[in-house]
């Protein structure tokens, strides 16, 4: 009924955190005169992916999931374009069921998306830590 609101709320918090962290990283990079994208000094050194970019990945995953779930709820008539927007919010008995769904299904989905993101970050970090191979060596 409204499980997508949990992932949307997490996405909003992560988006704000990513933006503020990106500003902080940019100020720090200006201070040190370095590039804030993927950093690698010379061949053979490791690439560093900034945390703001990693948080943006999580934000994109969460917003995409929330939008897809919202579309699905609109499709099934659970979200409508008039107040109170959620059909379950008009009836107190349905509202209890909606809050239970948000607390169970919504939180579980948000946790799963975050866990998938954590695995994605671990794999990306492992790949970024590999030294670059020169063209002449096999």
PDB file of C-alpha atoms in Angstrom:
ATOM      1  CA  UNK A   1       0.000   0.000   0.000  1.00  0.00           C
ATOM      2  CA  UNK A   2       2.666   2.517   0.943  1.00  0.00           C
ATOM      3  CA  UNK A   3       5.850   0.494   1.289  1.00  0.00           C
ATOM      4  CA  UNK A   4       7.500   2.688  -1.365  1.00  0.00           C
ATOM      5  CA  UNK A   5       7.405   5.619   1.084  1.00  0.00           C
ATOM      6  CA  UNK A   6      10.066   3.950   3.243  1.00  0.00           C
ATOM      7  CA  UNK A   7      12.533   3.637   0.358  1.00  0.00           C
ATOM      8  CA  UNK A   8      11.639   7.155  -0.803  1.00  0.00           C
ATOM      9  CA  UNK A   9      12.352   8.524   2.683  1.00  0.00           C
ATOM     10  CA  UNK A  10      15.704   6.716   2.811  1.00  0.00           C
ATOM     11  CA  UNK A  11      16.469   7.956  -0.707  1.00  0.00           C
ATOM     12  CA  UNK A  12      15.767  11.550   0.340  1.00  0.00           C
ATOM     13  CA  UNK A  13      18.069  11.277   3.366  1.00  0.00           C
ATOM     14  CA  UNK A  14      20.833   9.622   1.311  1.00  0.00           C
ATOM     15  CA  UNK A  15      20.497  12.241  -1.455  1.00  0.00           C
ATOM     16  CA  UNK A  16      20.966  15.076   1.036  1.00  0.00           C
ATOM     17  CA  UNK A  17      23.891  13.274   2.674  1.00  0.00           C
ATOM     18  CA  UNK A  18      25.557  12.607  -0.693  1.00  0.00           C
ATOM     19  CA  UNK A  19      25.165  16.226  -1.745  1.00  0.00           C
ATOM     20  CA  UNK A  20      26.593  17.620   1.496  1.00  0.00           C
ATOM     21  CA  UNK A  21      29.464  15.115   1.408  1.00  0.00           C
ATOM     22  CA  UNK A  22      30.175  16.036  -2.215  1.00  0.00           C
ATOM     23  CA  UNK A  23      30.407  19.713  -1.262  1.00  0.00           C
ATOM     24  CA  UNK A  24      32.745  18.833   1.596  1.00  0.00           C
ATOM     25  CA  UNK A  25      34.924  16.708  -0.712  1.00  0.00           C
ATOM     26  CA  UNK A  26      35.030  19.496  -3.301  1.00  0.00           C
ATOM     27  CA  UNK A  27      36.150  22.040  -0.694  1.00  0.00           C
ATOM     28  CA  UNK A  28      38.806  19.643   0.546  1.00  0.00           C
ATOM     29  CA  UNK A  29      39.943  18.916  -3.023  1.00  0.00           C
ATOM     30  CA  UNK A  30      40.205  22.623  -3.802  1.00  0.00           C
ATOM     31  CA  UNK A  31      42.310  23.010  -0.693  1.00  0.00           C
ATOM     32  CA  UNK A  32      44.608  20.173  -1.815  1.00  0.00           C
ATOM     33  CA  UNK A  33      44.327  20.963  -5.572  1.00  0.00           C
ATOM     34  CA  UNK A  34      43.200  17.469  -6.601  1.00  0.00           C
ATOM     35  CA  UNK A  35      40.455  16.027  -8.811  1.00  0.00           C
ATOM     36  CA  UNK A  36      37.412  14.731  -6.879  1.00  0.00           C
ATOM     37  CA  UNK A  37      36.431  12.142  -9.487  1.00  0.00           C
ATOM     38  CA  UNK A  38      38.226   8.788  -9.484  1.00  0.00           C
ATOM     39  CA  UNK A  39      41.758   9.579  -8.346  1.00  0.00           C
ATOM     40  CA  UNK A  40      44.907   7.761  -9.395  1.00  0.00           C
ATOM     41  CA  UNK A  41      48.275   9.494  -9.448  1.00  0.00           C
ATOM     42  CA  UNK A  42      50.365   7.380 -11.792  1.00  0.00           C
ATOM     43  CA  UNK A  43      50.223   3.982 -13.431  1.00  0.00           C
ATOM     44  CA  UNK A  44      50.232   1.195 -10.916  1.00  0.00           C
ATOM     45  CA  UNK A  45      48.506   3.212  -8.199  1.00  0.00           C
ATOM     46  CA  UNK A  46      45.048   2.492  -6.887  1.00  0.00           C
ATOM     47  CA  UNK A  47      41.940   4.377  -7.934  1.00  0.00           C
ATOM     48  CA  UNK A  48      39.872   5.901  -5.124  1.00  0.00           C
ATOM     49  CA  UNK A  49      36.113   6.254  -5.586  1.00  0.00           C
ATOM     50  CA  UNK A  50      34.813   9.165  -3.477  1.00  0.00           C
ATOM     51  CA  UNK A  51      32.142   8.355  -0.875  1.00  0.00           C
ATOM     52  CA  UNK A  52      29.826  10.964  -2.320  1.00  0.00           C
ATOM     53  CA  UNK A  53      29.745   9.001  -5.584  1.00  0.00           C
ATOM     54  CA  UNK A  54      29.094   5.763  -3.685  1.00  0.00           C
ATOM     55  CA  UNK A  55      26.212   7.400  -1.838  1.00  0.00           C
ATOM     56  CA  UNK A  56      24.829   8.652  -5.158  1.00  0.00           C
ATOM     57  CA  UNK A  57      24.750   5.038  -6.343  1.00  0.00           C
ATOM     58  CA  UNK A  58      22.645   4.128  -3.298  1.00  0.00           C
ATOM     59  CA  UNK A  59      20.439   7.151  -3.907  1.00  0.00           C
ATOM     60  CA  UNK A  60      19.822   6.117  -7.525  1.00  0.00           C
ATOM     61  CA  UNK A  61      18.982   2.555  -6.481  1.00  0.00           C
ATOM     62  CA  UNK A  62      16.550   3.747  -3.817  1.00  0.00           C
ATOM     63  CA  UNK A  63      14.850   6.398  -5.991  1.00  0.00           C
ATOM     64  CA  UNK A  64      14.499   3.907  -8.842  1.00  0.00           C
ATOM     65  CA  UNK A  65      12.944   1.303  -6.565  1.00  0.00           C
ATOM     66  CA  UNK A  66      10.621   3.836  -4.950  1.00  0.00           C
ATOM     67  CA  UNK A  67       9.440   5.150  -8.317  1.00  0.00           C
ATOM     68  CA  UNK A  68       8.867   1.649  -9.665  1.00  0.00           C
ATOM     69  CA  UNK A  69       6.900   0.661  -6.562  1.00  0.00           C
ATOM     70  CA  UNK A  70       4.902   3.900  -6.683  1.00  0.00           C
ATOM     71  CA  UNK A  71       3.977   3.171 -10.305  1.00  0.00           C
ATOM     72  CA  UNK A  72       2.924  -0.347  -9.309  1.00  0.00           C
ATOM     73  CA  UNK A  73       0.718   1.023  -6.509  1.00  0.00           C
ATOM     74  CA  UNK A  74      -0.829   3.589  -8.862  1.00  0.00           C
ATOM     75  CA  UNK A  75      -1.476   0.796 -11.367  1.00  0.00           C
ATOM     76  CA  UNK A  76      -3.357  -1.208  -8.725  1.00  0.00           C
ATOM     77  CA  UNK A  77      -5.366   1.801  -7.548  1.00  0.00           C
ATOM     78  CA  UNK A  78      -3.735   2.056  -4.112  1.00  0.00           C
ATOM     79  CA  UNK A  79      -2.353   5.534  -4.859  1.00  0.00           C
ATOM     80  CA  UNK A  80      -4.758   8.087  -6.334  1.00  0.00           C
ATOM     81  CA  UNK A  81      -4.335  11.706  -7.504  1.00  0.00           C
ATOM     82  CA  UNK A  82      -6.726  13.115  -4.870  1.00  0.00           C
ATOM     83  CA  UNK A  83      -6.459  13.576  -1.120  1.00  0.00           C
ATOM     84  CA  UNK A  84      -5.513  11.556   0.936  1.00  0.00           C
ATOM     85  CA  UNK A  85      -3.584  10.052  -2.053  1.00  0.00           C
ATOM     86  CA  UNK A  86      -3.275   6.649  -0.364  1.00  0.00           C
ATOM     87  CA  UNK A  87      -6.554   4.767  -0.443  1.00  0.00           C
ATOM     88  CA  UNK A  88      -5.672   3.035   2.830  1.00  0.00           C
ATOM     89  CA  UNK A  89      -5.366   6.403   4.604  1.00  0.00           C
ATOM     90  CA  UNK A  90      -9.108   7.063   4.302  1.00  0.00           C
ATOM     91  CA  UNK A  91     -10.083   4.183   6.598  1.00  0.00           C
ATOM     92  CA  UNK A  92      -8.548   3.755  10.095  1.00  0.00           C
ATOM     93  CA  UNK A  93      -8.570  -0.041   9.847  1.00  0.00           C
ATOM     94  CA  UNK A  94      -6.781   0.070   6.496  1.00  0.00           C
ATOM     95  CA  UNK A  95      -4.338   2.624   7.872  1.00  0.00           C
ATOM     96  CA  UNK A  96      -3.183   0.179  10.552  1.00  0.00           C
ATOM     97  CA  UNK A  97      -2.599  -2.427   7.858  1.00  0.00           C
ATOM     98  CA  UNK A  98      -0.740   0.168   5.743  1.00  0.00           C
ATOM     99  CA  UNK A  99       1.544   1.156   8.635  1.00  0.00           C
ATOM    100  CA  UNK A 100       2.238  -2.527   9.338  1.00  0.00           C
ATOM    101  CA  UNK A 101       3.140  -3.062   5.676  1.00  0.00           C
ATOM    102  CA  UNK A 102       5.442  -0.039   5.749  1.00  0.00           C
ATOM    103  CA  UNK A 103       7.134  -1.314   8.916  1.00  0.00           C
ATOM    104  CA  UNK A 104       7.637  -4.834   7.577  1.00  0.00           C
ATOM    105  CA  UNK A 105       7.749  -4.885   3.771  1.00  0.00           C
ATOM    106  CA  UNK A 106       9.003  -1.319   3.280  1.00  0.00           C
ATOM    107  CA  UNK A 107      11.814  -1.589   5.815  1.00  0.00           C
ATOM    108  CA  UNK A 108      12.806  -5.009   4.474  1.00  0.00           C
ATOM    109  CA  UNK A 109      12.987  -3.699   0.907  1.00  0.00           C
ATOM    110  CA  UNK A 110      15.047  -0.681   1.977  1.00  0.00           C
ATOM    111  CA  UNK A 111      17.429  -2.964   3.893  1.00  0.00           C
ATOM    112  CA  UNK A 112      17.800  -5.323   0.930  1.00  0.00           C
ATOM    113  CA  UNK A 113      18.550  -2.455  -1.469  1.00  0.00           C
ATOM    114  CA  UNK A 114      21.111  -1.090   1.002  1.00  0.00           C
ATOM    115  CA  UNK A 115      22.688  -4.546   1.382  1.00  0.00           C
ATOM    116  CA  UNK A 116      22.928  -4.949  -2.407  1.00  0.00           C
ATOM    117  CA  UNK A 117      24.565  -1.510  -2.539  1.00  0.00           C
ATOM    118  CA  UNK A 118      27.056  -2.578   0.172  1.00  0.00           C
ATOM    119  CA  UNK A 119      28.024  -5.648  -1.897  1.00  0.00           C
ATOM    120  CA  UNK A 120      28.287  -3.415  -4.971  1.00  0.00           C
ATOM    121  CA  UNK A 121      30.618  -1.062  -3.059  1.00  0.00           C
ATOM    122  CA  UNK A 122      32.757  -3.977  -1.881  1.00  0.00           C
ATOM    123  CA  UNK A 123      33.137  -5.278  -5.446  1.00  0.00           C
ATOM    124  CA  UNK A 124      33.844  -1.786  -6.825  1.00  0.00           C
ATOM    125  CA  UNK A 125      36.477  -1.212  -4.138  1.00  0.00           C
ATOM    126  CA  UNK A 126      38.159  -4.530  -4.926  1.00  0.00           C
ATOM    127  CA  UNK A 127      38.224  -3.657  -8.627  1.00  0.00           C
ATOM    128  CA  UNK A 128      39.529  -0.149  -7.943  1.00  0.00           C
ATOM    129  CA  UNK A 129      42.333  -1.477  -5.722  1.00  0.00           C
ATOM    130  CA  UNK A 130      43.738  -3.692  -8.455  1.00  0.00           C
ATOM    131  CA  UNK A 131      46.836  -2.133  -9.971  1.00  0.00           C
ATOM    132  CA  UNK A 132      46.502  -1.119 -13.584  1.00  0.00           C
ATOM    133  CA  UNK A 133      48.256  -3.379 -16.076  1.00  0.00           C
ATOM    134  CA  UNK A 134      50.535  -1.823 -18.623  1.00  0.00           C
ATOM    135  CA  UNK A 135      49.885  -2.583 -22.281  1.00  0.00           C
ATOM    136  CA  UNK A 136      53.166  -4.459 -22.805  1.00  0.00           C
ATOM    137  CA  UNK A 137      52.713  -6.935 -19.947  1.00  0.00           C
ATOM    138  CA  UNK A 138      50.378  -9.936 -20.143  1.00  0.00           C
TER     139      UNK A 138
END
